[in-house]
Tab-separated table of C-alpha atoms and ligand atoms in Angstrom:
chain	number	residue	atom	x	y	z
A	12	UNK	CA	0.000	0.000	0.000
A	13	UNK	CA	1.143	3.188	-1.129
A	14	UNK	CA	0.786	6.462	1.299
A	15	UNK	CA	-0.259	9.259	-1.382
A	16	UNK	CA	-1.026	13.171	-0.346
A	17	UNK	CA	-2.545	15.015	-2.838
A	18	UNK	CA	-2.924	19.172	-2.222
A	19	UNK	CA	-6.396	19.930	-3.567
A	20	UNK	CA	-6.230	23.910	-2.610
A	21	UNK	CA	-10.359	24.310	-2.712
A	22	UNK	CA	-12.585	21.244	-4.493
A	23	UNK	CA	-13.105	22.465	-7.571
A	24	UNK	CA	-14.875	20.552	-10.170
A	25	UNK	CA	-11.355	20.168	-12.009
A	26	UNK	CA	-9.221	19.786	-8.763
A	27	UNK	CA	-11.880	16.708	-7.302
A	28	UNK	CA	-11.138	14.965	-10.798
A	29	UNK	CA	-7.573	14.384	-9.696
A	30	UNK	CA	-8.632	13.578	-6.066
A	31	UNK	CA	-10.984	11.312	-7.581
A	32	UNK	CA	-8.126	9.995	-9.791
A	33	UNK	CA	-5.638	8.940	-6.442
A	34	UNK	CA	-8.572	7.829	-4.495
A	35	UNK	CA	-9.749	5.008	-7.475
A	36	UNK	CA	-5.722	3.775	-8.160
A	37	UNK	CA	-5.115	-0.079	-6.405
A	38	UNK	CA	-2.646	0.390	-3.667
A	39	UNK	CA	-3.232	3.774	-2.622
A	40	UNK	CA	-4.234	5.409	0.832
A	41	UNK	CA	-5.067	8.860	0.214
A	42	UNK	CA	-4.518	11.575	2.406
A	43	UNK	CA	-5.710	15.171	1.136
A	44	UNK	CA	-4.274	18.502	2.069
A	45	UNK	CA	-6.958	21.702	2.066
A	46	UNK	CA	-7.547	25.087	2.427
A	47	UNK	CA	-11.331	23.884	2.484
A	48	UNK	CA	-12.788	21.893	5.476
A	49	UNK	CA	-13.587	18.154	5.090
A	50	UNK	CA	-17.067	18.934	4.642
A	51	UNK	CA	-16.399	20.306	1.293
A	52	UNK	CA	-14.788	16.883	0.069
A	53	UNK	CA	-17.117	15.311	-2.965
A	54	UNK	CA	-19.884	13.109	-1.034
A	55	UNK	CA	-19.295	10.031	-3.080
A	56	UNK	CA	-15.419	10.781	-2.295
A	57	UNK	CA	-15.527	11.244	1.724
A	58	UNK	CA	-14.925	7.737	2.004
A	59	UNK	CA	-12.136	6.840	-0.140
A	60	UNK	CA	-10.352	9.696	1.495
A	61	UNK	CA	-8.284	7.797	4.179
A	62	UNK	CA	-7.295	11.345	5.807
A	63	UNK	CA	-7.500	15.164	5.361
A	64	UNK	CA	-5.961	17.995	6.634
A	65	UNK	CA	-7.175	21.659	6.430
A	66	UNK	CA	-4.391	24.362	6.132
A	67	UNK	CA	-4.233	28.016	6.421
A	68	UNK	CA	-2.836	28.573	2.748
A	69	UNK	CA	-2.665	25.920	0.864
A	70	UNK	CA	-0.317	27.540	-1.643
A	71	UNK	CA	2.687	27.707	1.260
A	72	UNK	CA	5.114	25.273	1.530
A	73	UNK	CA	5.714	25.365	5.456
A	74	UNK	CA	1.967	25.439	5.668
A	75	UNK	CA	1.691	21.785	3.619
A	76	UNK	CA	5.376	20.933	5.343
A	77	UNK	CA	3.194	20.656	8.689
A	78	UNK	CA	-0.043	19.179	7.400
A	79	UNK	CA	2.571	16.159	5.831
A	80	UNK	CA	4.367	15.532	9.087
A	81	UNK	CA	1.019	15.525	10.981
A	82	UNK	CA	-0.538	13.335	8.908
A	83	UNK	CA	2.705	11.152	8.529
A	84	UNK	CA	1.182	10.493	12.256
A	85	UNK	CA	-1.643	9.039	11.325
A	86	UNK	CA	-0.732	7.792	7.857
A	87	UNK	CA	2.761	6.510	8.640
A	88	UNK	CA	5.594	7.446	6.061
A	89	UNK	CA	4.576	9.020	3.015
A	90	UNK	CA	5.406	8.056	-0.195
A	91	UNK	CA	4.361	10.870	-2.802
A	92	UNK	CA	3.013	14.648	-2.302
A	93	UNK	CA	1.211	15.800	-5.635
A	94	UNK	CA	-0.584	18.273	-6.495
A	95	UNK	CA	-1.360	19.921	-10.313
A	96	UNK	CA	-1.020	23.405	-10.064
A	97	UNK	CA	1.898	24.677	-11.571
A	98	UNK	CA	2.259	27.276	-8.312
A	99	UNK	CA	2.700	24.420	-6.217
A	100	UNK	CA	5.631	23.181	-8.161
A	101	UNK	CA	7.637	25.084	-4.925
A	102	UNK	CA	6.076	25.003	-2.082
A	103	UNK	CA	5.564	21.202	-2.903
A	104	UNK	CA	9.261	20.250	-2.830
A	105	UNK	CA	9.631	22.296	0.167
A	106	UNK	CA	7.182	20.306	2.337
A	107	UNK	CA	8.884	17.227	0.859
A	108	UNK	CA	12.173	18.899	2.142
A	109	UNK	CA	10.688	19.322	5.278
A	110	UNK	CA	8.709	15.823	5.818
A	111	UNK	CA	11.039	13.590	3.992
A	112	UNK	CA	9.177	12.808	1.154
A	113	UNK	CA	10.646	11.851	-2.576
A	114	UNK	CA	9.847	13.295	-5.335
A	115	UNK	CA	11.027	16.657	-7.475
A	116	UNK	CA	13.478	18.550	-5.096
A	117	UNK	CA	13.612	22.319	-4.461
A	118	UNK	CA	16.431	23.034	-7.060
A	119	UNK	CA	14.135	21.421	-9.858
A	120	UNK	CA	11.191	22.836	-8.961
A	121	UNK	CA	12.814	26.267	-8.837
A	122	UNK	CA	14.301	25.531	-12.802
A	123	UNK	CA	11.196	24.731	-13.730
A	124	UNK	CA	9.311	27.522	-12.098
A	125	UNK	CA	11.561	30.705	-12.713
A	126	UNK	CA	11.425	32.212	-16.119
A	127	UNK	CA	14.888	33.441	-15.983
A	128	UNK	CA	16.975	30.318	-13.844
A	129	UNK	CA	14.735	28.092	-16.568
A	130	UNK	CA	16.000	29.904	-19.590
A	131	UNK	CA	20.017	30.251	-18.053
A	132	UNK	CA	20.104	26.464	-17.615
A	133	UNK	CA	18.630	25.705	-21.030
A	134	UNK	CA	20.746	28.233	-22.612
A	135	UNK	CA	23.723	26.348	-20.854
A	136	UNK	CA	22.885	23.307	-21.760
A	137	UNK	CA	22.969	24.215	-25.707
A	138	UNK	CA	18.775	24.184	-25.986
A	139	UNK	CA	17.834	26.826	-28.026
A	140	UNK	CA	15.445	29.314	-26.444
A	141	UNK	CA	14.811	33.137	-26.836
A	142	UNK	CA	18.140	35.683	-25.384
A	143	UNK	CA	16.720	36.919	-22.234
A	144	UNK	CA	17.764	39.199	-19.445
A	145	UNK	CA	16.350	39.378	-16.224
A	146	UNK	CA	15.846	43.265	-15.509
A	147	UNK	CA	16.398	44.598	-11.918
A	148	UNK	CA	16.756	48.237	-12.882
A	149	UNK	CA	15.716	50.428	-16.092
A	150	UNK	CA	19.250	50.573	-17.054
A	151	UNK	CA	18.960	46.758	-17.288
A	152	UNK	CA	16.027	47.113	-19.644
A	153	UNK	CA	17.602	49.679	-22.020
A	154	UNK	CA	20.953	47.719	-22.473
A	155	UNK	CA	18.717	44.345	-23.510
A	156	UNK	CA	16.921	46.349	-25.710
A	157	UNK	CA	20.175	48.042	-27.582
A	158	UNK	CA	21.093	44.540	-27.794
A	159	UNK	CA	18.255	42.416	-29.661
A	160	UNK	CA	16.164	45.818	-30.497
A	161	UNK	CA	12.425	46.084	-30.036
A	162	UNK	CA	10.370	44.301	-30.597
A	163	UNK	CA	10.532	42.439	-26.986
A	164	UNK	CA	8.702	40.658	-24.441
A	165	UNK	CA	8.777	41.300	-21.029
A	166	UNK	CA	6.561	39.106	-18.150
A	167	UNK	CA	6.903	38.515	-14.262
A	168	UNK	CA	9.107	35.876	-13.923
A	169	UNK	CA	7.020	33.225	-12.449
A	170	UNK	CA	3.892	34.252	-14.440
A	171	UNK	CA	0.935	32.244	-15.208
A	172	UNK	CA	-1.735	32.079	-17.977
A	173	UNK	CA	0.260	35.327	-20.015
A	174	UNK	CA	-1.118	37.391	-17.241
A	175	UNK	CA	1.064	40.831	-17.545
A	176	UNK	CA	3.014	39.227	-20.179
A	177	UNK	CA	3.348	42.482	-22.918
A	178	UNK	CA	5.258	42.731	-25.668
A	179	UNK	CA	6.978	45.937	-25.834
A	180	UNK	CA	7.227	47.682	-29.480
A	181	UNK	CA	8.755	51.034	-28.575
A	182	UNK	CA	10.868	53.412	-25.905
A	183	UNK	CA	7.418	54.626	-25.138
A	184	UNK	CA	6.125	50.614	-23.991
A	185	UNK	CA	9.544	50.428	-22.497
A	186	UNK	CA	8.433	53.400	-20.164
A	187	UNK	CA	5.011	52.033	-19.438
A	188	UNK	CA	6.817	48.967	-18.522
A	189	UNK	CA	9.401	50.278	-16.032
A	190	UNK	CA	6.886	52.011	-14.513
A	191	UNK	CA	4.354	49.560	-14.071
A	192	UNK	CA	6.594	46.898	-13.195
A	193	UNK	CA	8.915	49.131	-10.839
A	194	UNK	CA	12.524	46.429	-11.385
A	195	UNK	CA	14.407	45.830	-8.448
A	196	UNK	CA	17.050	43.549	-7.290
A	197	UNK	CA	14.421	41.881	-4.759
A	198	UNK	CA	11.524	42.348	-7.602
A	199	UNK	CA	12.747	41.773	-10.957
A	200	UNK	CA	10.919	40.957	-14.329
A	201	UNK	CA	11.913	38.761	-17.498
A	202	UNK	CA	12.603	40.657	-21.007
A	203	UNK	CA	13.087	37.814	-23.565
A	204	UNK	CA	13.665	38.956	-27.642
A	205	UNK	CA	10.296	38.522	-29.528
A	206	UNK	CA	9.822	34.962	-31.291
A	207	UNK	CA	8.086	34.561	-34.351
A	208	UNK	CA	7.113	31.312	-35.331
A	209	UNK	CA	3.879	28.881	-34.336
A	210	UNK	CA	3.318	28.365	-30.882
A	211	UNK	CA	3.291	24.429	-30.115
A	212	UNK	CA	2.874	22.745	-26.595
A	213	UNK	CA	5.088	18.973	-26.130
A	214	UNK	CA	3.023	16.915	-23.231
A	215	UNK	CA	6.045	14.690	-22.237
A	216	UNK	CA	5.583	11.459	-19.797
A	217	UNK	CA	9.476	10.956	-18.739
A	218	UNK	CA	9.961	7.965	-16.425
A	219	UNK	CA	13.516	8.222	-13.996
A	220	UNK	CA	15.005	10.674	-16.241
A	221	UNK	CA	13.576	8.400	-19.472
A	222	UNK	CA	10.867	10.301	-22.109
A	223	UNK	CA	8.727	7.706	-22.614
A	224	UNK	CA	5.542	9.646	-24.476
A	225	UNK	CA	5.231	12.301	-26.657
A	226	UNK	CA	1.734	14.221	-26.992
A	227	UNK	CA	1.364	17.574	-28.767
A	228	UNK	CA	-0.766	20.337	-29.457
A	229	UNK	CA	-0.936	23.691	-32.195
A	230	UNK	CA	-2.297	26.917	-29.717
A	231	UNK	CA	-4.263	28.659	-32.690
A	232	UNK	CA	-2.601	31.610	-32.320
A	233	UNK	CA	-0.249	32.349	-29.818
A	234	UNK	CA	-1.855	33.600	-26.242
A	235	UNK	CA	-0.346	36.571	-26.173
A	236	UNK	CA	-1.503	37.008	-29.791
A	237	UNK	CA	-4.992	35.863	-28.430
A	238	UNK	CA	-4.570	38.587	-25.591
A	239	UNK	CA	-3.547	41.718	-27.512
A	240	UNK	CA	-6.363	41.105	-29.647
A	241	UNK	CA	-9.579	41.128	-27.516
A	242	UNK	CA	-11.703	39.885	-30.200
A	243	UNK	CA	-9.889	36.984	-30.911
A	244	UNK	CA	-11.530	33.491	-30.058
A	245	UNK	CA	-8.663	30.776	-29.227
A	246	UNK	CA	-8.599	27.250	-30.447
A	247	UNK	CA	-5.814	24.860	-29.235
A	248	UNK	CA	-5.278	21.541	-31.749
A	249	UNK	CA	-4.087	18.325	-31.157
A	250	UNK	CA	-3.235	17.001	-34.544
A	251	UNK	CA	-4.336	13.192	-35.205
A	252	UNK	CA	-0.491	12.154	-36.613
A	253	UNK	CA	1.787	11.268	-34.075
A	254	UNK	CA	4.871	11.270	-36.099
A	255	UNK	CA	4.196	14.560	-37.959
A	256	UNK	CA	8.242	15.592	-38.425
A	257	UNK	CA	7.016	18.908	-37.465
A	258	UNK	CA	6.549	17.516	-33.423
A	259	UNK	CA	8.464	14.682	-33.907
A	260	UNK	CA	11.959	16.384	-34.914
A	261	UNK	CA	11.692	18.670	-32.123
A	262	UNK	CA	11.470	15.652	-29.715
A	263	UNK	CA	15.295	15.425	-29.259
A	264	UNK	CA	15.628	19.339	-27.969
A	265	UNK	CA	12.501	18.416	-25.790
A	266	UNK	CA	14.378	15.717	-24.271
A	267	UNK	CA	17.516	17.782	-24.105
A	268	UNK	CA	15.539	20.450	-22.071
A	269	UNK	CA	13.363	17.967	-19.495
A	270	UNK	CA	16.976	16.538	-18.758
A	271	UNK	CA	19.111	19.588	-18.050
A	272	UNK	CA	15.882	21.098	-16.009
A	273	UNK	CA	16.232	17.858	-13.813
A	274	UNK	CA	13.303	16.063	-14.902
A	275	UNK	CA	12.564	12.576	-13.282
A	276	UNK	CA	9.337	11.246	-13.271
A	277	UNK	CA	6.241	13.098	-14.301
A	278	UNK	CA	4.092	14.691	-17.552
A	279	UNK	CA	5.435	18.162	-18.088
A	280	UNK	CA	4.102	20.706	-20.282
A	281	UNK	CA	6.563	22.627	-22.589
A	282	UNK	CA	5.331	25.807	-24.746
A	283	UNK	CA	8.238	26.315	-28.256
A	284	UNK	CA	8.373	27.802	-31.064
A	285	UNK	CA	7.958	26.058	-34.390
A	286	UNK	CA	10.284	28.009	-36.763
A	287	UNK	CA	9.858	26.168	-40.662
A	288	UNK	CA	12.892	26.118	-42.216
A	289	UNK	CA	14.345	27.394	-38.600
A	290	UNK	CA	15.911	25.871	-35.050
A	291	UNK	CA	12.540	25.702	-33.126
A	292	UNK	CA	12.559	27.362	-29.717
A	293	UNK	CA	11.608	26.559	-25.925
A	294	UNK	CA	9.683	29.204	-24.805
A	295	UNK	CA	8.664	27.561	-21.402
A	296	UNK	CA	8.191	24.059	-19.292
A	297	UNK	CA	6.126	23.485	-16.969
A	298	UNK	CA	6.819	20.098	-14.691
A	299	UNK	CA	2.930	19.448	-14.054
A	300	UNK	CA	0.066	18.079	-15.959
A	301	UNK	CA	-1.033	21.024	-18.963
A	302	UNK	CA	-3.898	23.269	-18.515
A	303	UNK	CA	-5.625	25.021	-21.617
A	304	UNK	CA	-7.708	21.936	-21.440
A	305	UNK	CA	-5.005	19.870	-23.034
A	306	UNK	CA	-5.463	17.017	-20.402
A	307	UNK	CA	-9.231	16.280	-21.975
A	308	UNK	CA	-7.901	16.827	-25.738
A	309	UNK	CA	-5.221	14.032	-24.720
A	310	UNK	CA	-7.957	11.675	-23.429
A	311	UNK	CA	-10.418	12.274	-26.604
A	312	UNK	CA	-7.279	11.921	-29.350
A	313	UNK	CA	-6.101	8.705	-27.354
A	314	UNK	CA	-9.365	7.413	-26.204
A	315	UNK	CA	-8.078	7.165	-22.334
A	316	UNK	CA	-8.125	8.474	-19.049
A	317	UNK	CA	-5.074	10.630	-18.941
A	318	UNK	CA	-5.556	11.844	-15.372
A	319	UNK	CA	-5.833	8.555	-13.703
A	320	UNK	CA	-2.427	7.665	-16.042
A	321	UNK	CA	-1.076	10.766	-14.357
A	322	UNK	CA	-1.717	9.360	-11.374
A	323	UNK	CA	-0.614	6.063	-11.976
A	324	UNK	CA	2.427	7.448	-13.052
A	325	UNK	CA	3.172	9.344	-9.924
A	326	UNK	CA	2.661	6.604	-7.208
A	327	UNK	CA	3.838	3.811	-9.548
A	328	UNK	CA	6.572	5.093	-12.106
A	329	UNK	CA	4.417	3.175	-14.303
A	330	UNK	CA	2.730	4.273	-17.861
A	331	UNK	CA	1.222	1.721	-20.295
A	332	UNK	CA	1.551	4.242	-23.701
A	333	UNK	CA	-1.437	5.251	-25.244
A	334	UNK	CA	-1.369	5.498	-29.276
A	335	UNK	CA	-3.187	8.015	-30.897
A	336	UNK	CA	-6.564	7.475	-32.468
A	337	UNK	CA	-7.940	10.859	-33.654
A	338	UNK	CA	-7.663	14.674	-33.476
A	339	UNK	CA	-9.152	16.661	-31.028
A	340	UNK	CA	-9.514	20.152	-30.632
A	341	UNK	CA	-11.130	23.077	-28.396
A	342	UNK	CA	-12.489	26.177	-29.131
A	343	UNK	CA	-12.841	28.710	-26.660
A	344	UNK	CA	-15.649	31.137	-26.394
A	345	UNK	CA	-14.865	34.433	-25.682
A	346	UNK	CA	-17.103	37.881	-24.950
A	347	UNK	CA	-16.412	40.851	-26.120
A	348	UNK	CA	-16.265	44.236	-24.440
A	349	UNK	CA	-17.065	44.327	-20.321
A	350	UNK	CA	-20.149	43.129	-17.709
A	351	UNK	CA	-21.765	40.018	-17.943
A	352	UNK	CA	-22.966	37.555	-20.459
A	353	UNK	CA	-26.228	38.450	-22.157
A	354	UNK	CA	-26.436	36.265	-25.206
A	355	UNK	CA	-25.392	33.517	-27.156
A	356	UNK	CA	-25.469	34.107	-31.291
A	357	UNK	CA	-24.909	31.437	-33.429
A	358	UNK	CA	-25.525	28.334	-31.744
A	359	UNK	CA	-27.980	27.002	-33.871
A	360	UNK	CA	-25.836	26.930	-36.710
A	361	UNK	CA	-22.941	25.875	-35.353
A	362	UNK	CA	-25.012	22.671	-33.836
A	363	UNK	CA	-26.306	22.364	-37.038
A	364	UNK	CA	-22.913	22.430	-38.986
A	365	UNK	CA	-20.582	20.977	-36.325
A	366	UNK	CA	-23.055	19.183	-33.867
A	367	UNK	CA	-22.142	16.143	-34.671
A	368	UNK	CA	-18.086	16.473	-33.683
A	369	UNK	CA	-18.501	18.185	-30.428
A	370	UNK	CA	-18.154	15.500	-28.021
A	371	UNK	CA	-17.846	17.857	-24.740
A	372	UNK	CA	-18.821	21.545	-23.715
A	373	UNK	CA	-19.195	24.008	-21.314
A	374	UNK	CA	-21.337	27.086	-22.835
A	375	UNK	CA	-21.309	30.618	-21.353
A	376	UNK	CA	-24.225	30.533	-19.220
A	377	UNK	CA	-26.175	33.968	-18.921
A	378	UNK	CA	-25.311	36.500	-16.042
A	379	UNK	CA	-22.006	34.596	-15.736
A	380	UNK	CA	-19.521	37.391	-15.612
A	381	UNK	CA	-16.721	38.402	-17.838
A	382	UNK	CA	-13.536	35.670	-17.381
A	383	UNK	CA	-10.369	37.004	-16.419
A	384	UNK	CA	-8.074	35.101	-18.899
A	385	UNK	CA	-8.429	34.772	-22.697
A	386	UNK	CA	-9.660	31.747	-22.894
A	387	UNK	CA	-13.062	33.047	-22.133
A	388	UNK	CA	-16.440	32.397	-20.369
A	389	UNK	CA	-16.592	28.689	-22.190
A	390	UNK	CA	-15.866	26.614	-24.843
A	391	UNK	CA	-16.139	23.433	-26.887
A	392	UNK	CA	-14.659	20.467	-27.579
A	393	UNK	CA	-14.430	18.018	-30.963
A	394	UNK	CA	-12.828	15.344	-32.229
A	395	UNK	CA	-12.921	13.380	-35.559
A	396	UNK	CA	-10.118	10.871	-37.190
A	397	UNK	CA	-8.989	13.581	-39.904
A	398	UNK	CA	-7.070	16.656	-38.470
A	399	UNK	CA	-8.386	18.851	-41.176
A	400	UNK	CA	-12.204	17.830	-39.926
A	401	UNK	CA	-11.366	19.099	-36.820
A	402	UNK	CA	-9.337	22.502	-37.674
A	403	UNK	CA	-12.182	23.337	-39.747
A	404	UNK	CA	-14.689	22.562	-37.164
A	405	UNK	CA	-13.103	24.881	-35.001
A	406	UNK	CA	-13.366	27.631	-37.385
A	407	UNK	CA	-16.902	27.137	-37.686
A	408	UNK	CA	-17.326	27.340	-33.898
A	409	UNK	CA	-15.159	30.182	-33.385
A	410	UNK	CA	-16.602	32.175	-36.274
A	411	UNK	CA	-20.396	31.429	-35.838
A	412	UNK	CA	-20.223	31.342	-31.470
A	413	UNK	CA	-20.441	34.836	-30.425
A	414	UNK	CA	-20.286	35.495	-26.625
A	415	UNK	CA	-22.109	38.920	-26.012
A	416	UNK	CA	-21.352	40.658	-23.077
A	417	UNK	CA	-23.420	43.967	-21.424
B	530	LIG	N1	9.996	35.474	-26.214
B	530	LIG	C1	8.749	35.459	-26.698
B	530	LIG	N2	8.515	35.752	-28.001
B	530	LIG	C2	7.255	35.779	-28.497
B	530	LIG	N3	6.158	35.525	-27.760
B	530	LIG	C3	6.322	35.217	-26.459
B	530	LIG	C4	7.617	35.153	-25.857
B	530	LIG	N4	7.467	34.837	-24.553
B	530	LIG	C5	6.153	34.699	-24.351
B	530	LIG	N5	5.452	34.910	-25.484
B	530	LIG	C6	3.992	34.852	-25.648
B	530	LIG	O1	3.387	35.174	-24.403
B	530	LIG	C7	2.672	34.059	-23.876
B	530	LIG	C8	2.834	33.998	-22.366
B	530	LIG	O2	4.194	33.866	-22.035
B	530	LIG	P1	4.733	32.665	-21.154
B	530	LIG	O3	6.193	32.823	-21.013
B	530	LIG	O4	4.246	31.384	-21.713
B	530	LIG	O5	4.066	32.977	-19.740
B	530	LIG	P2	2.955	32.226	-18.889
B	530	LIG	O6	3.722	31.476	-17.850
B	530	LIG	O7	2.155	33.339	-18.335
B	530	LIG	O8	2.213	31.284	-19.786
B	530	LIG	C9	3.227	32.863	-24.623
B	530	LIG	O9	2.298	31.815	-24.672
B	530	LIG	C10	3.521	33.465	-25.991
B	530	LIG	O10	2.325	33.575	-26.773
B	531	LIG	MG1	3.014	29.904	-20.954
């Protein structure tokens, strides 16, 4: 029997799918670390949960440090400490630190978490990713920009979801930058020169320092594309043909990069740059299963639970690899302008043209108010075996959905 401690911050619909995932694997006792009380576990999961523990802030490491060493108590020694978010990536190897638990350590979790320590140790390891400069003062900011020239990109460096990430075009943006961001020594930001090329994601499952799966997806366009231009509706692909060159050759620097970040045993998420003709880039990894509801575009292409293989692989080390069977894609619905949802256009049609494909969904739902990322107040997924079925079904949802907001 495996001792297992998943950190579920607050049960959330998408959060108690992972719970649900550790609680259903043979040869696991669960134990679950919240900011939530046990009352606020699923019903039909109360049971399976062996133990809980209820923390001030789930997001601290010394926080889940305790919660593990108290419920070591109870439990006895435990044997993995998971959670999904990628802002746990820290303060989880700290409370392993701190209740001797395996798994990633601090200095991994720090490579894969800091824009800037991420990029120097891929940079040093010969990967190719965008020249960079972590800014602590203006003056820092002006000599990066003499060197690559505008236009650039600058972003906190532990950003999430290309929140503040701006690209800057001119002294003028430079300004608005400094000033907004305020660089210091203690509070610096990441400038990176601008890529061009398509944005790709590379879901890898590595096994004691071994790739072992390959999974990938097109983000159609870019996110930061999809956030300078509010009326943009993103789609995110994941192509039917597993050994498309245009993935597949980029597997080696993939497997370059997961090794000199430290990567053991887990399904990381890595965002490049496919450059035709060009070295592709790494723009960014993330050690943790992918968000941008990649995780259910992986189950519909492959036709299998990826969450409870996540979890498998975690306690076990173990992953039976899933081939692909069809393309699957998302659209995301997104309203334009400010306030709430007020209508839907377009629906009809788009059932009526596309219907059939959609195999999931989550529609804006009136009175829900305007979403915070770009993804949007809902969205749709569909699936067929041809790739170009499913690129062109997402153009049809994205140009016949309209989300109004008022
Ligand atoms: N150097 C770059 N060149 C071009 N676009 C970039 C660059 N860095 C980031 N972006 C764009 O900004 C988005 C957000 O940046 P990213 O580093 O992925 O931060 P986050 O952790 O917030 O996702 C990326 O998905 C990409 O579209
Ligand atoms: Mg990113």
């Amino acid at each position: 029997m495996k001792n297992v401690v998943f950190v579920a911050p607050l049960f959330r619909e998408t959060t108690n799918r992972y719970v649900r995932a550790f609680a259903d694997l043979p040869g696991v006792r669960l134990g679950v670390i919240s900011q939530e009380p046990a009352v606020m576990i699923p019903k039909d999961l109360r049971d399976r949960v062996h133990a809980h523990y209820q923390v001030a802030n789930a997001m601290e490491g010394a926080d889940i440090g305790h919660a593990c060493k108290a419920l070591q108590r109870s439990m006895g020694p435990i044997d993995a400490l998971l959670g999904a978010l990628e802002q746990l990536t820290i303060p989880l190897a700290q409370a392993r630190a701190m209740a001797g638990i395996p798994g990633m350590s601090i200095a991994v979790a720090q490579n894969f978490r800091d824009k800037a320590t991420m990029k120097d140790v891929l940079r040093n390891a010969g990967v190719p990713v965008a020249r960079h400069q972590r800014v602590t003062s203006a003056a820092d900011l002006w000599s990066f920009v003499a060197e690559v020239g505008f236009p650039v990109v600058v972003k906190p460096p532990d950003g999430l979801g290309a929140a503040a990430t701006w690209r800057l075009e001119s002294p003028e943006d430079a300004n608005a930058a400094l000033s907004r961001f305020q660089p210091s020594p203690s509070d610096p930001f990441q400038a990176e020169e601008f890529v061009v090329g398509q944005e790709n994601t590379c879901e890898t499952v590595t096994i004691r320092g071994q790739p072992v799966w390959h999974s990938g997806t097109h983000y159609l366009p870019g996110p930061l594309e999809v956030l300078e231009n509010p009326w943009m509706q993103y789609c995110v692909l994941l192509p039917r043909e597993a050994d498309d060159p245009d993935f597949t050759s980029f597997h080696p620097v993939n497997t370059a990069a997961l090794s000199a970040l430290g990567m053991q045993t887990g399904l990381s998420h890595m965002e490049w740059f496919f450059r035709k003709g060009g070295k592709s880039v790494v723009s960014e990894v993330g050690a943790r299963p992918p968000g941008a509801m990649i995780m259910p575009l992986m189950q519909h292409a492959h036709q299998v639970d990826m969450v409870a293989r996540w979890a498998e692989l975690m306690v076990f080390e173990r992953f039976d690899p899933p081939t692909r069977k069809l393309a699957a894609g998302v659209a995301f619905f997104r309203g334009q302008g400010l306030g709430r949802v007020v209508a839907l256009h377009g629906l009809d049609k788009a059932q009526e043209e596309v219907g059939s494909l959609v195999v999931d969904r989550k529609l804006p739902v009136i009175g829900q108010p305007k979403a915070s990322g770009y993804e949007g107040e809902g969205w749709a997924i569909v699936r067929h075996e041809r790739t170009d079925v499913v690129k062109d079904a997402l153009k049809k949802l994205i140009s016949t959905v309209r989300v109004e907001l008022g």
